[in-house]
mmCIF file of C-alpha atoms in Angstrom:
data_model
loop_
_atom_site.group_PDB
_atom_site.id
_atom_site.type_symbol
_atom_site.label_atom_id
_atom_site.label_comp_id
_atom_site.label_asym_id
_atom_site.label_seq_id
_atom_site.Cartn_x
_atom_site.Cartn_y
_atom_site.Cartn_z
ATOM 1 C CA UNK A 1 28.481 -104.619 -126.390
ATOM 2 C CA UNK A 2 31.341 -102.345 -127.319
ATOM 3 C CA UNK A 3 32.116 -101.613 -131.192
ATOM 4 C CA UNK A 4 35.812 -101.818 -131.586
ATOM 5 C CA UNK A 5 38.315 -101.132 -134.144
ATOM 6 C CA UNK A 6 41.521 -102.748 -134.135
ATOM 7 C CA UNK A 7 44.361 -101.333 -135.867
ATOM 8 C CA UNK A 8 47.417 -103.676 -137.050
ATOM 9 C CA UNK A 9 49.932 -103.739 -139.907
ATOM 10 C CA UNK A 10 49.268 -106.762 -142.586
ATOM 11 C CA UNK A 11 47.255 -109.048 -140.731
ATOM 12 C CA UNK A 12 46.617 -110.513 -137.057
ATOM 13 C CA UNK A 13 48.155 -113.866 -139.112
ATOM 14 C CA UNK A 14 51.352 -113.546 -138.485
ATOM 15 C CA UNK A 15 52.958 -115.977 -136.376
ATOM 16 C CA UNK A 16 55.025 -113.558 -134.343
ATOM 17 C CA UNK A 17 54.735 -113.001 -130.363
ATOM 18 C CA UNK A 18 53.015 -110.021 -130.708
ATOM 19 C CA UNK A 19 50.618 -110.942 -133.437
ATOM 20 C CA UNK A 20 49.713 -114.015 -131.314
ATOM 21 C CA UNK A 21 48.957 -111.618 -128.548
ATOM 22 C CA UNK A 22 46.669 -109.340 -130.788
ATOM 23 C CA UNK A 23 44.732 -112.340 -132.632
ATOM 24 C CA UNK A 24 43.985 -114.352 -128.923
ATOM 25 C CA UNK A 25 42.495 -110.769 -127.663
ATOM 26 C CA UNK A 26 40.641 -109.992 -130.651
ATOM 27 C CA UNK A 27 38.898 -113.362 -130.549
ATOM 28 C CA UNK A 28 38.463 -113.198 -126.752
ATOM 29 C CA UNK A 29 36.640 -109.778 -126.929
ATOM 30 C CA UNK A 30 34.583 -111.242 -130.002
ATOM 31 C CA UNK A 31 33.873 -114.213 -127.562
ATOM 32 C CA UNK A 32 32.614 -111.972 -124.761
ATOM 33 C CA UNK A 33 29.863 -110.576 -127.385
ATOM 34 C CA UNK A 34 31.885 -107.307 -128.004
ATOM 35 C CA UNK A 35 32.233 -106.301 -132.037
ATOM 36 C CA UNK A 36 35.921 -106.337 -133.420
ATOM 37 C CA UNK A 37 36.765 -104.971 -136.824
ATOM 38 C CA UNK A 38 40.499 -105.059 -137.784
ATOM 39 C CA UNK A 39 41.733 -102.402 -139.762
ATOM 40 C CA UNK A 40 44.694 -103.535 -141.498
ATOM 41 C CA UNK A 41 47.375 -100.942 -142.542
ATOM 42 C CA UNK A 42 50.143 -101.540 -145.539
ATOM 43 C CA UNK A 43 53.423 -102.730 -144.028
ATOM 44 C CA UNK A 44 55.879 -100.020 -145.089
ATOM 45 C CA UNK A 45 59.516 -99.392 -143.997
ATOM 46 C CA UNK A 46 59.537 -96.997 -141.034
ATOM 47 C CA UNK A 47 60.994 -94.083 -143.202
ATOM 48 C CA UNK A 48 58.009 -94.615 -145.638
ATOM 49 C CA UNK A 49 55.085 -94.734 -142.937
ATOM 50 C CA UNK A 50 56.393 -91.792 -141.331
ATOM 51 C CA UNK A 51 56.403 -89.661 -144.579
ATOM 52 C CA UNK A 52 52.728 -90.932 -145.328
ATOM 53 C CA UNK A 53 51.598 -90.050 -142.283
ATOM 54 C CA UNK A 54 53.190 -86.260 -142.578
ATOM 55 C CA UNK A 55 51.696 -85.875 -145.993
ATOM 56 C CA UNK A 56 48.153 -86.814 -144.557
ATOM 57 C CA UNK A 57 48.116 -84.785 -141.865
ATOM 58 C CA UNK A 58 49.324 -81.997 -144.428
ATOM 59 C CA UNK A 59 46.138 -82.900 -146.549
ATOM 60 C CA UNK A 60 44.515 -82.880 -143.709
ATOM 61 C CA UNK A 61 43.257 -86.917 -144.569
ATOM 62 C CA UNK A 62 39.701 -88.156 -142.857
ATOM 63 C CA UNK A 63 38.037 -90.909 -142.776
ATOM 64 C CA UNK A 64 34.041 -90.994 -141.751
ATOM 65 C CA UNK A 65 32.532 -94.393 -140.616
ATOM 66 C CA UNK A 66 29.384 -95.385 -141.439
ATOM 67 C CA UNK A 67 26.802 -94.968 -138.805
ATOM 68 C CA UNK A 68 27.624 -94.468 -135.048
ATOM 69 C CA UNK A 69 31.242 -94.037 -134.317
ATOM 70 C CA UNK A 70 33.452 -96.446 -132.621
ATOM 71 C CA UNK A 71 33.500 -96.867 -128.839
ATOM 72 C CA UNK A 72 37.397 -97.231 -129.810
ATOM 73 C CA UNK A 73 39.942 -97.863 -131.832
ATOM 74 C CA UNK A 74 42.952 -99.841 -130.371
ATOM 75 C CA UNK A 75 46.352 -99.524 -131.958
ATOM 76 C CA UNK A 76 49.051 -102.049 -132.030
ATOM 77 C CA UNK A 77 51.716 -99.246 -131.043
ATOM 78 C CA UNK A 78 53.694 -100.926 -134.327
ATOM 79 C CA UNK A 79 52.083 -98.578 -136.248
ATOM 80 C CA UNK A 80 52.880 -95.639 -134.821
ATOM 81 C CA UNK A 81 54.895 -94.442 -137.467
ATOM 82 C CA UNK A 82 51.990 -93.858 -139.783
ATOM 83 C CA UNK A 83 49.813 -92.377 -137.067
ATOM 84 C CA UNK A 84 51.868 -90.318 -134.985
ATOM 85 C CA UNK A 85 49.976 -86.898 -136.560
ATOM 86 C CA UNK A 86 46.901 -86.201 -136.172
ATOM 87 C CA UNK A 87 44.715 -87.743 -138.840
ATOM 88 C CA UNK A 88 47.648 -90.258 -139.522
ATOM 89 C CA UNK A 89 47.479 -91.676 -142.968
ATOM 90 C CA UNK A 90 43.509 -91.371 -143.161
ATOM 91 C CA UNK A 91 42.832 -94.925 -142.719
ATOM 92 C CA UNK A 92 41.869 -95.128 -139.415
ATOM 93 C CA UNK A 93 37.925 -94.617 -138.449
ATOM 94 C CA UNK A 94 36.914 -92.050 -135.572
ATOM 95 C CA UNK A 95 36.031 -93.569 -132.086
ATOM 96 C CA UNK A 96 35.209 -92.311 -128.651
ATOM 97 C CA UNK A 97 38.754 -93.250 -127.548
ATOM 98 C CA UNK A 98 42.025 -94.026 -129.105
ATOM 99 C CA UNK A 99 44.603 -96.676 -127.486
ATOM 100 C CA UNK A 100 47.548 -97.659 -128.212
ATOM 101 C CA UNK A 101 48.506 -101.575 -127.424
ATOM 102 C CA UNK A 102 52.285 -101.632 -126.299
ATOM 103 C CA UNK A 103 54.236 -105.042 -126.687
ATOM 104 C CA UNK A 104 58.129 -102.938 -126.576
ATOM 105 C CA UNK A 105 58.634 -99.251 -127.501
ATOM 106 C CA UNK A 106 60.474 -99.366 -130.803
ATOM 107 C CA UNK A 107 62.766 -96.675 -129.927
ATOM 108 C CA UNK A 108 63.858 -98.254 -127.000
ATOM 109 C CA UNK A 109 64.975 -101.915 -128.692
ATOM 110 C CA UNK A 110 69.049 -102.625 -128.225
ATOM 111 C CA UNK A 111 71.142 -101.217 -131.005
ATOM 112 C CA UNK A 112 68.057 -99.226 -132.726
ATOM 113 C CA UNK A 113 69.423 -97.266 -135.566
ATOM 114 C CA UNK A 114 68.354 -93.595 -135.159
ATOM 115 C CA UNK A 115 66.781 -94.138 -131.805
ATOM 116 C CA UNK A 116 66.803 -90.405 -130.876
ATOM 117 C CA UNK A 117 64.809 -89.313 -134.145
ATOM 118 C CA UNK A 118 62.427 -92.369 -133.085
ATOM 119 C CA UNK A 119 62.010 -91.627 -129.370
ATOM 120 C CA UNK A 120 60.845 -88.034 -130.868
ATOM 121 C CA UNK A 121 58.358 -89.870 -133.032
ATOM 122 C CA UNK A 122 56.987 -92.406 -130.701
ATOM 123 C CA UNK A 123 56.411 -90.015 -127.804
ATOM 124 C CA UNK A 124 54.369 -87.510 -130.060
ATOM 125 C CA UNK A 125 52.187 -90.960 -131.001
ATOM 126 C CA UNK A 126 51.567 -91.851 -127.165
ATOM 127 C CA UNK A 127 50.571 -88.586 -126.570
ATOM 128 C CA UNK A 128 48.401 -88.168 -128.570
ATOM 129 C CA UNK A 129 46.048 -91.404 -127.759
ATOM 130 C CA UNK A 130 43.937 -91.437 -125.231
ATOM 131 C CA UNK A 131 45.445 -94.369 -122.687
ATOM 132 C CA UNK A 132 47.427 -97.300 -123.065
ATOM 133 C CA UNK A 133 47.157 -101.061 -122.941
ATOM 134 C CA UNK A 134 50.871 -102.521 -121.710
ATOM 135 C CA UNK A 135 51.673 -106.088 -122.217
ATOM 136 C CA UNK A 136 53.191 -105.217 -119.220
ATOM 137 C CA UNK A 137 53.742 -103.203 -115.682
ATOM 138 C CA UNK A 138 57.634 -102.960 -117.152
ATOM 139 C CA UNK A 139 56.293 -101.503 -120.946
ATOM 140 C CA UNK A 140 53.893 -99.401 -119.373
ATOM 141 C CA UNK A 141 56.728 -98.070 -117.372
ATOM 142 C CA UNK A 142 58.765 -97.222 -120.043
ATOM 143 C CA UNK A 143 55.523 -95.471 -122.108
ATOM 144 C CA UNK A 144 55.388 -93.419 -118.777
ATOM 145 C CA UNK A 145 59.061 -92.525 -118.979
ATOM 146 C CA UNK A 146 58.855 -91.442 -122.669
ATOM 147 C CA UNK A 147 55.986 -89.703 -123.088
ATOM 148 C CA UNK A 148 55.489 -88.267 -119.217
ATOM 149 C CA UNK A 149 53.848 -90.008 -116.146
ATOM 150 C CA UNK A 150 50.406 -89.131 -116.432
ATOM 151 C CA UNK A 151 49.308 -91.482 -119.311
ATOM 152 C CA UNK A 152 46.615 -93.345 -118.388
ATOM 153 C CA UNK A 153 47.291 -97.115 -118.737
ATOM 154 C CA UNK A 154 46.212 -100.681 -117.869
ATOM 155 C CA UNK A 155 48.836 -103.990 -117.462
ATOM 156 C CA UNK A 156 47.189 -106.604 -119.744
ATOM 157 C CA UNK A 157 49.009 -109.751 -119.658
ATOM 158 C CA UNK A 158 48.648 -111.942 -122.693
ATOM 159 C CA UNK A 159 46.557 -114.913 -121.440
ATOM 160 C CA UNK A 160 47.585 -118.672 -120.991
ATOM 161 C CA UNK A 161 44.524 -120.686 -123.118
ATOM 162 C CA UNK A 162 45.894 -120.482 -126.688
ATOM 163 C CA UNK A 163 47.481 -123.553 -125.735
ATOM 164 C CA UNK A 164 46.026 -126.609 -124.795
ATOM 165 C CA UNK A 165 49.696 -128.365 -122.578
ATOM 166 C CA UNK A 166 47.339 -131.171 -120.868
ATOM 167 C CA UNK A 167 50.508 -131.359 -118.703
ATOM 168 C CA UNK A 168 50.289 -132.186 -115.260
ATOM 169 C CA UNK A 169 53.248 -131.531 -112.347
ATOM 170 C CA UNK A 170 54.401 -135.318 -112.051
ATOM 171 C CA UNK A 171 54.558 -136.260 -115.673
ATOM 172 C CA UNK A 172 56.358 -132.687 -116.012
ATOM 173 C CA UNK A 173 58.674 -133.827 -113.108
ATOM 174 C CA UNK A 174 59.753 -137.128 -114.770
ATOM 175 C CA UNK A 175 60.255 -136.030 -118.421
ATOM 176 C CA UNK A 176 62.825 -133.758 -116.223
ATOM 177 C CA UNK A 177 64.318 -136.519 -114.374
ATOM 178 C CA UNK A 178 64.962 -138.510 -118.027
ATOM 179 C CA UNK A 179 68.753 -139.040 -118.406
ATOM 180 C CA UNK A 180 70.578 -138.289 -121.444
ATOM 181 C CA UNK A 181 71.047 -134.882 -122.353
ATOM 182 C CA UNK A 182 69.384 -131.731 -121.307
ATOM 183 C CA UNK A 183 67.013 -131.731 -124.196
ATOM 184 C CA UNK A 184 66.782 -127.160 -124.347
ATOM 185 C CA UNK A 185 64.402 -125.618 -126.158
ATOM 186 C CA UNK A 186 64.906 -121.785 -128.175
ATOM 187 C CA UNK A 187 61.618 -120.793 -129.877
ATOM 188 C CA UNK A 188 62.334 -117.160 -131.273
ATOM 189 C CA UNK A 189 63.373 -116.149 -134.776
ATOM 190 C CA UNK A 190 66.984 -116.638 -135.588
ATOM 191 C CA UNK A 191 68.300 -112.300 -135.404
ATOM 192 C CA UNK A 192 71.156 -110.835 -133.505
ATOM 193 C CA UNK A 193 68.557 -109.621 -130.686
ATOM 194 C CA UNK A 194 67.272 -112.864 -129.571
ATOM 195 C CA UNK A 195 70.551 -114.242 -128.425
ATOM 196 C CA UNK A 196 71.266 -117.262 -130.236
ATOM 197 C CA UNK A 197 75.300 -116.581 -130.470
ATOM 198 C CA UNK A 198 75.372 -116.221 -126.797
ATOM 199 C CA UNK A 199 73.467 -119.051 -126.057
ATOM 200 C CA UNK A 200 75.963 -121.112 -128.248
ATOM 201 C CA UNK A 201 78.829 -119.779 -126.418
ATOM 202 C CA UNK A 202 77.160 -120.659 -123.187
ATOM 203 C CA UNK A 203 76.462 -124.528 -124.215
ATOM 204 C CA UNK A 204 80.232 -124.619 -125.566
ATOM 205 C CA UNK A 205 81.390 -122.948 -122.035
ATOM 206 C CA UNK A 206 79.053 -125.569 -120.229
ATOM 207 C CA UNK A 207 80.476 -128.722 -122.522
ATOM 208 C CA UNK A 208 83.523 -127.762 -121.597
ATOM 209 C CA UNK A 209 82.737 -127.671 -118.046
ATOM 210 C CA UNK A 210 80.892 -131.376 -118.471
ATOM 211 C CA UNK A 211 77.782 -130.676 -119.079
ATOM 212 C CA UNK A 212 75.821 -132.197 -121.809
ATOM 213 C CA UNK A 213 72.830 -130.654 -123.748
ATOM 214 C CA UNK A 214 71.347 -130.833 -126.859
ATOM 215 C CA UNK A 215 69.488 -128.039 -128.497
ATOM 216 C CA UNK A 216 66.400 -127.647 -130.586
ATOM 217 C CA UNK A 217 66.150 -123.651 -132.555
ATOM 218 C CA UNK A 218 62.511 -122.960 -133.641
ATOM 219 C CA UNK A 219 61.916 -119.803 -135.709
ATOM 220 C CA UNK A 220 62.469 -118.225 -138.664
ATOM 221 C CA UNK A 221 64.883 -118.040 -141.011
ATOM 222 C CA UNK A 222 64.376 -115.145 -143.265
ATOM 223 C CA UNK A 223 67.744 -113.810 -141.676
ATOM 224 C CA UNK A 224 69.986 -115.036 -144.171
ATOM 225 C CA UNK A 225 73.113 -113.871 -143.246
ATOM 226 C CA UNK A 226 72.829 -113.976 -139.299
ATOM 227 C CA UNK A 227 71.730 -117.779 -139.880
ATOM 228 C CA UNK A 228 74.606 -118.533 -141.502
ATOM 229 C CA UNK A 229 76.840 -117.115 -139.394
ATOM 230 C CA UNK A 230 75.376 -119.001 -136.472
ATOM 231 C CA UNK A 231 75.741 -122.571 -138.625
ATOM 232 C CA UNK A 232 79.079 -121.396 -138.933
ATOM 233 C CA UNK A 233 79.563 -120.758 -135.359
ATOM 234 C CA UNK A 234 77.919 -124.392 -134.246
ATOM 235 C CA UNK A 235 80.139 -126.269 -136.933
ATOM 236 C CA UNK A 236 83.448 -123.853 -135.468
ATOM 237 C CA UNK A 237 82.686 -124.971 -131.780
ATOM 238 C CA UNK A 238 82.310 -128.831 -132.732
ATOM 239 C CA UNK A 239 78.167 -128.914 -132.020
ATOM 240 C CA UNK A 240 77.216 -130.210 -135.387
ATOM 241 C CA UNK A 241 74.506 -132.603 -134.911
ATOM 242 C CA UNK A 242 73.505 -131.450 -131.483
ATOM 243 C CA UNK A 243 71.933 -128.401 -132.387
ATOM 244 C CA UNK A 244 69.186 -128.325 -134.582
ATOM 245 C CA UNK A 245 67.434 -125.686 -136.705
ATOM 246 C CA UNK A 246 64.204 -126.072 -137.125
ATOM 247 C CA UNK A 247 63.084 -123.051 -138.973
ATOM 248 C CA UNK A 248 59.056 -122.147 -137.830
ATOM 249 C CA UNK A 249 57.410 -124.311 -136.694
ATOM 250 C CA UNK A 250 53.355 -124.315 -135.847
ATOM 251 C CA UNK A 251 50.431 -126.547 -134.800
ATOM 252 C CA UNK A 252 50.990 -130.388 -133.822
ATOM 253 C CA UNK A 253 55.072 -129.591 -134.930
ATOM 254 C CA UNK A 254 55.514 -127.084 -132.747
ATOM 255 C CA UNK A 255 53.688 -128.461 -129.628
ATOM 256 C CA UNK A 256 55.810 -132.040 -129.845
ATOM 257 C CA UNK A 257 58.788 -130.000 -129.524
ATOM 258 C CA UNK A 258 57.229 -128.261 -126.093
ATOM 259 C CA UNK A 259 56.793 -131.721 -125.310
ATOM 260 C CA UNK A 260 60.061 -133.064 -126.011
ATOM 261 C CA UNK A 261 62.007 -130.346 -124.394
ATOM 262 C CA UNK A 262 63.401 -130.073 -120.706
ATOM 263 C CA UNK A 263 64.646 -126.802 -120.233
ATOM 264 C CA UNK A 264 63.267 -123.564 -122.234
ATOM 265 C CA UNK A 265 66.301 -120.865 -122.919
ATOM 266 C CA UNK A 266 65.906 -117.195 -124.309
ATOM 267 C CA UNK A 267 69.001 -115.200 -123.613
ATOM 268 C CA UNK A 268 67.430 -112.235 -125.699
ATOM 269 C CA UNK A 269 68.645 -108.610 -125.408
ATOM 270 C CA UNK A 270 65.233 -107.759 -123.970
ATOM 271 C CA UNK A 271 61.895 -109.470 -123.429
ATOM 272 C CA UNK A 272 58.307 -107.556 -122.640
ATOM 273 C CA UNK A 273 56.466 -110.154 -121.707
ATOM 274 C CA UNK A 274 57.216 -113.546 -123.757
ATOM 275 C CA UNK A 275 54.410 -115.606 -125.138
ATOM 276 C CA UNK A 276 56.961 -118.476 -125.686
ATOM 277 C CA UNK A 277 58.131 -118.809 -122.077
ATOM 278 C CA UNK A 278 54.690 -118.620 -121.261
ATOM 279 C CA UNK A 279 53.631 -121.526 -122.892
ATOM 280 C CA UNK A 280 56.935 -123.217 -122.031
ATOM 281 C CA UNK A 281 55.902 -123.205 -118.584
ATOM 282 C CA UNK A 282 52.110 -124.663 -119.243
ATOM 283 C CA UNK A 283 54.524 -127.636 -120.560
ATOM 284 C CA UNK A 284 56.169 -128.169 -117.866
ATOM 285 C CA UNK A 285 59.823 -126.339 -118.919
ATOM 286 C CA UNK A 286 61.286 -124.031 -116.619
ATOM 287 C CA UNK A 287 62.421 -121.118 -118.046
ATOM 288 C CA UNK A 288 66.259 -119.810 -118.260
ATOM 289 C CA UNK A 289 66.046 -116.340 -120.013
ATOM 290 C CA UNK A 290 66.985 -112.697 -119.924
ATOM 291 C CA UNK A 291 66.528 -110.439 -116.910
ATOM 292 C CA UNK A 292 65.981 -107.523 -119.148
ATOM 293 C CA UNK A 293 62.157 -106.360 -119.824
ATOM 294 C CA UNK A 294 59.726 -107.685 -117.745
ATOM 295 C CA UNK A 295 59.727 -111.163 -117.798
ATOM 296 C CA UNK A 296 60.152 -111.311 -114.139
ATOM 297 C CA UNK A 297 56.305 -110.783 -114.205
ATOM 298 C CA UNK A 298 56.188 -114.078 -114.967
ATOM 299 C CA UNK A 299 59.197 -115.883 -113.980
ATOM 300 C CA UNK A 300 60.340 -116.420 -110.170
ATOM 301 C CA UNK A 301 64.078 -117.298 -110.568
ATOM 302 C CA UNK A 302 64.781 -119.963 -108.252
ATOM 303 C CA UNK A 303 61.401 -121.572 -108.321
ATOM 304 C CA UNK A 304 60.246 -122.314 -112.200
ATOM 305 C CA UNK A 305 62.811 -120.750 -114.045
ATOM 306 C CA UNK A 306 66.217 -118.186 -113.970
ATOM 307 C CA UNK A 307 66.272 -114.580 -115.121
ATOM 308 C CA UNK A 308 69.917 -113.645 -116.231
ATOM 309 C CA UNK A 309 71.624 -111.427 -117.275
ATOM 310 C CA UNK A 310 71.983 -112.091 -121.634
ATOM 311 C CA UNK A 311 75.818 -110.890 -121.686
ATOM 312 C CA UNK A 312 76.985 -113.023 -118.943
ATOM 313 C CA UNK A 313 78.109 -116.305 -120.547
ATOM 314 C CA UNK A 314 79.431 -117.602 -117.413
ATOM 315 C CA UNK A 315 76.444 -117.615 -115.509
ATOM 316 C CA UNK A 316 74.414 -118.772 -118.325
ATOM 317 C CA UNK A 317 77.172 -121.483 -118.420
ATOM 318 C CA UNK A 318 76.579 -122.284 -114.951
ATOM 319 C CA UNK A 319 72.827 -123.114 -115.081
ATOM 320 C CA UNK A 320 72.946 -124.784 -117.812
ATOM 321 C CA UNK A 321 75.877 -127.447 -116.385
ATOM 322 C CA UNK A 322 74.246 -127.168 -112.893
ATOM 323 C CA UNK A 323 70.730 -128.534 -114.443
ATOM 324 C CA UNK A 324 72.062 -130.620 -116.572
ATOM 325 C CA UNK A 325 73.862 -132.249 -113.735
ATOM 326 C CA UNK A 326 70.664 -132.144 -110.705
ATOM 327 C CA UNK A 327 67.505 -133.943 -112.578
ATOM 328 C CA UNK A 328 65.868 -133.332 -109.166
ATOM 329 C CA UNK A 329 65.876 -129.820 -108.625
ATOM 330 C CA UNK A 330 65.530 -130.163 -112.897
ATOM 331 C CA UNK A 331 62.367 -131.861 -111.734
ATOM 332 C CA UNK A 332 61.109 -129.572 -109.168
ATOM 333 C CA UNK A 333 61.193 -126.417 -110.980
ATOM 334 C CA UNK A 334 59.162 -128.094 -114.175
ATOM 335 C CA UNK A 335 56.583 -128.666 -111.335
ATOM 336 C CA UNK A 336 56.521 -125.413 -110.428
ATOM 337 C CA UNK A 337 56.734 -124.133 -114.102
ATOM 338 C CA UNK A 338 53.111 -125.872 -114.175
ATOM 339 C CA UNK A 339 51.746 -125.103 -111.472
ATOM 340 C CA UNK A 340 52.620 -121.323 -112.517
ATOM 341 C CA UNK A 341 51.032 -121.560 -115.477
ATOM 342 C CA UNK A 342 47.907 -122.918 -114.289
ATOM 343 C CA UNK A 343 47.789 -120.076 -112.327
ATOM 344 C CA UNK A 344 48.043 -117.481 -114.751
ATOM 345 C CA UNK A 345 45.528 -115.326 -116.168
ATOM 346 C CA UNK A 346 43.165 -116.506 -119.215
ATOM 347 C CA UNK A 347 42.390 -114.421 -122.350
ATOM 348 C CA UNK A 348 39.432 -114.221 -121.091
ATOM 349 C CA UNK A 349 40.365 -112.242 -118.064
ATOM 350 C CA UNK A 350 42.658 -110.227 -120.125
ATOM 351 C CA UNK A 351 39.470 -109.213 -122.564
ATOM 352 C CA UNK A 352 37.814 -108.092 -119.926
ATOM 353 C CA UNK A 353 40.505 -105.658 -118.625
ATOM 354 C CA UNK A 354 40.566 -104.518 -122.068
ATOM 355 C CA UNK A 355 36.678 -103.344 -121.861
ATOM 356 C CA UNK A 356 37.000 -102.347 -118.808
ATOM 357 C CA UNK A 357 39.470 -99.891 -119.822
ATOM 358 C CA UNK A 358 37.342 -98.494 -122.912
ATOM 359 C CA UNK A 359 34.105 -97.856 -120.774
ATOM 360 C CA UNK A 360 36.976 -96.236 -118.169
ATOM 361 C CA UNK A 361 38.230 -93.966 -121.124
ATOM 362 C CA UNK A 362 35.685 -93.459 -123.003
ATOM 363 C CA UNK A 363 33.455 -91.555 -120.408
ATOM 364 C CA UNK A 364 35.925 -89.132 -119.802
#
């Protein structure tokens, strides 16, 4: 059994991709016998954690634990900020190893406001841990770029069994081949980086071009202004009452949607590895979404989904009208989309790559 801590801001609750990915592992390791304890640091603007963690290391902040140390602590690399020095903010217990858990480098997200400064930050955080978990083999690429090419790392990929589809290939293949229109499906938050506005110019490029679709937005919200401007920009190009936002959307509400949909779209600026087009595939939606990141470690365009690129509203356009207007290769790609998913790695699995990795690192 190993002892691990596991460092997050807030809490593993929230309902984010990344969160999701934390609170399956945790209980996975916890289900393979191993002992979790999360260690939950105060959300604080980036500015803020990094000048908490500067004044801790400056008074030199410790923290003992109890009893035998830790065989590790794992960081979810959000937190770097506040633990980029050494002794970070003092809140974090000693271990055997330290790892960092990489969804996306924050320094390298589109349009990241002082990106330089961050890069500076985030490097000194990955090197000083002792190995890295990537979502991954694209993240862990970019860690390796950043902070130099001989951290020591391990591709995790999130598992598939958070989700129960109970989909099989044929009733996948005929909820394709239902006529009307192309019932698409969006789950992500509604922000500038996960590519609503383009996917809206895309559907009004494809109406034009005769195709017909209907689109259901789950996610949140909170983005005030950006929402607005996109109900502004679906009443502007005449798609009132064919686009719908749901807001979040969890449990029983959120799987009928799955279940509704056809077609699952996510023209973000960049993607690690998505949870959501994951489980869009275990229910039988192929997957249209951005060729930036690494989701082609999960999608093969062509077979159960498309990876293009977010900017190019034409081709976006194009797949859109071209499935809308072929149900059967529609059909034979939500098949696939299954058959992919059934296929993929279990949390299980991904635990034990996790423990694997301690016992790796932590005899060194």
């Amino acid at each position: 059994m190993l002892r691990i801590a596991f460092v997050v801001y807030g809490s593993l609750d929230n309902v984010s991709g990344g969160f999701i990915y934390d609170r399956a592992l945790v209980g996975a390791l916890r289900a393979a016998g191993h002992q979790v304890d999360v260690v939950a640091l105060p959300w604080r603007r980036y500015a803020a954690a990094v000048a908490a963690a500067v004044v801790g290391a400056a008074r030199g902040w410790r923290r003992r634990a109890a009893g035998a140390p830790y065989d590790a602590v794992v960081e979810d690399e959000l937190v770097h900020p506040s633990l980029f020095l050494r002794g970070g903010d003092g809140r974090t217990p000693p271990a055997r190893v330290r790892l960092a858990l990489v969804h996306n480098l924050r320094s390298a997200q589109p349009g990241e406001p002082l990106a330089a400064l961050k890069r500076r930050i985030e490097r000194r955080y990955l090197r000083g841990v002792g190995g890295v978990v990537a979502v991954c083999a694209r993240t862990l690429g970019d860690v390796r770029a950043l902070a130099g090419g001989d951290v020591a790392g391990v591709v995790v990929h999130p598992g598939r069994d958070h989700v129960a589809p109970d989909v099989d290939a044929g009733a996948a293949a005929a909820r394709a081949r239902e006529p009307g229109p192309l019932r698409l499906l969006h789950v992500a938050a509604v922000r500038p980086a996960k590519g609503l506005a383009r996917l809206l110019d895309a559907l009004s490029l494809a109406r034009a071009r005769g195709a017909d679709c209907v689109l259901d937005v789950v996610g949140s919200l909170e983005d005030a202004a950006h929402v607005r401007a996109m109900r502004g920009r679906i009443a502007d190009a005449g798609l009132a009452g064919r686009i719908t936002l749901h807001g979040e959307r969890t449990g029983a509400a959120l799987l009928q949607l799955y279940r509704r949909g056809q077609l699952f779209v996510l023209p973000s600026d960049r993607e690690a590895y998505s949870l959501a087009c994951l489980e869009a595939l275990g229910f039988g939606l192929p997957v249209v979404a951005t060729s930036r990141g690494g989701l082609g470690e999960l999608v093969t365009p062509g077979r159960d989904g498309l990876l293009l690129d977010p900017d190019d509203t034409a081709a976006w356009a194009a797949a859109l009208a071209r499935l809308a207007g072929d149900r059967d290769a529609l059909a034979t790609m939500a098949a696939a989309a299954v058959a992919r998913y059934r296929a993929h790695a279990t949390w299980r699995e991904a635990a034990a790559a996790v423990a694997a990795f301690i016992v790796e690192r932590s005899r060194r």
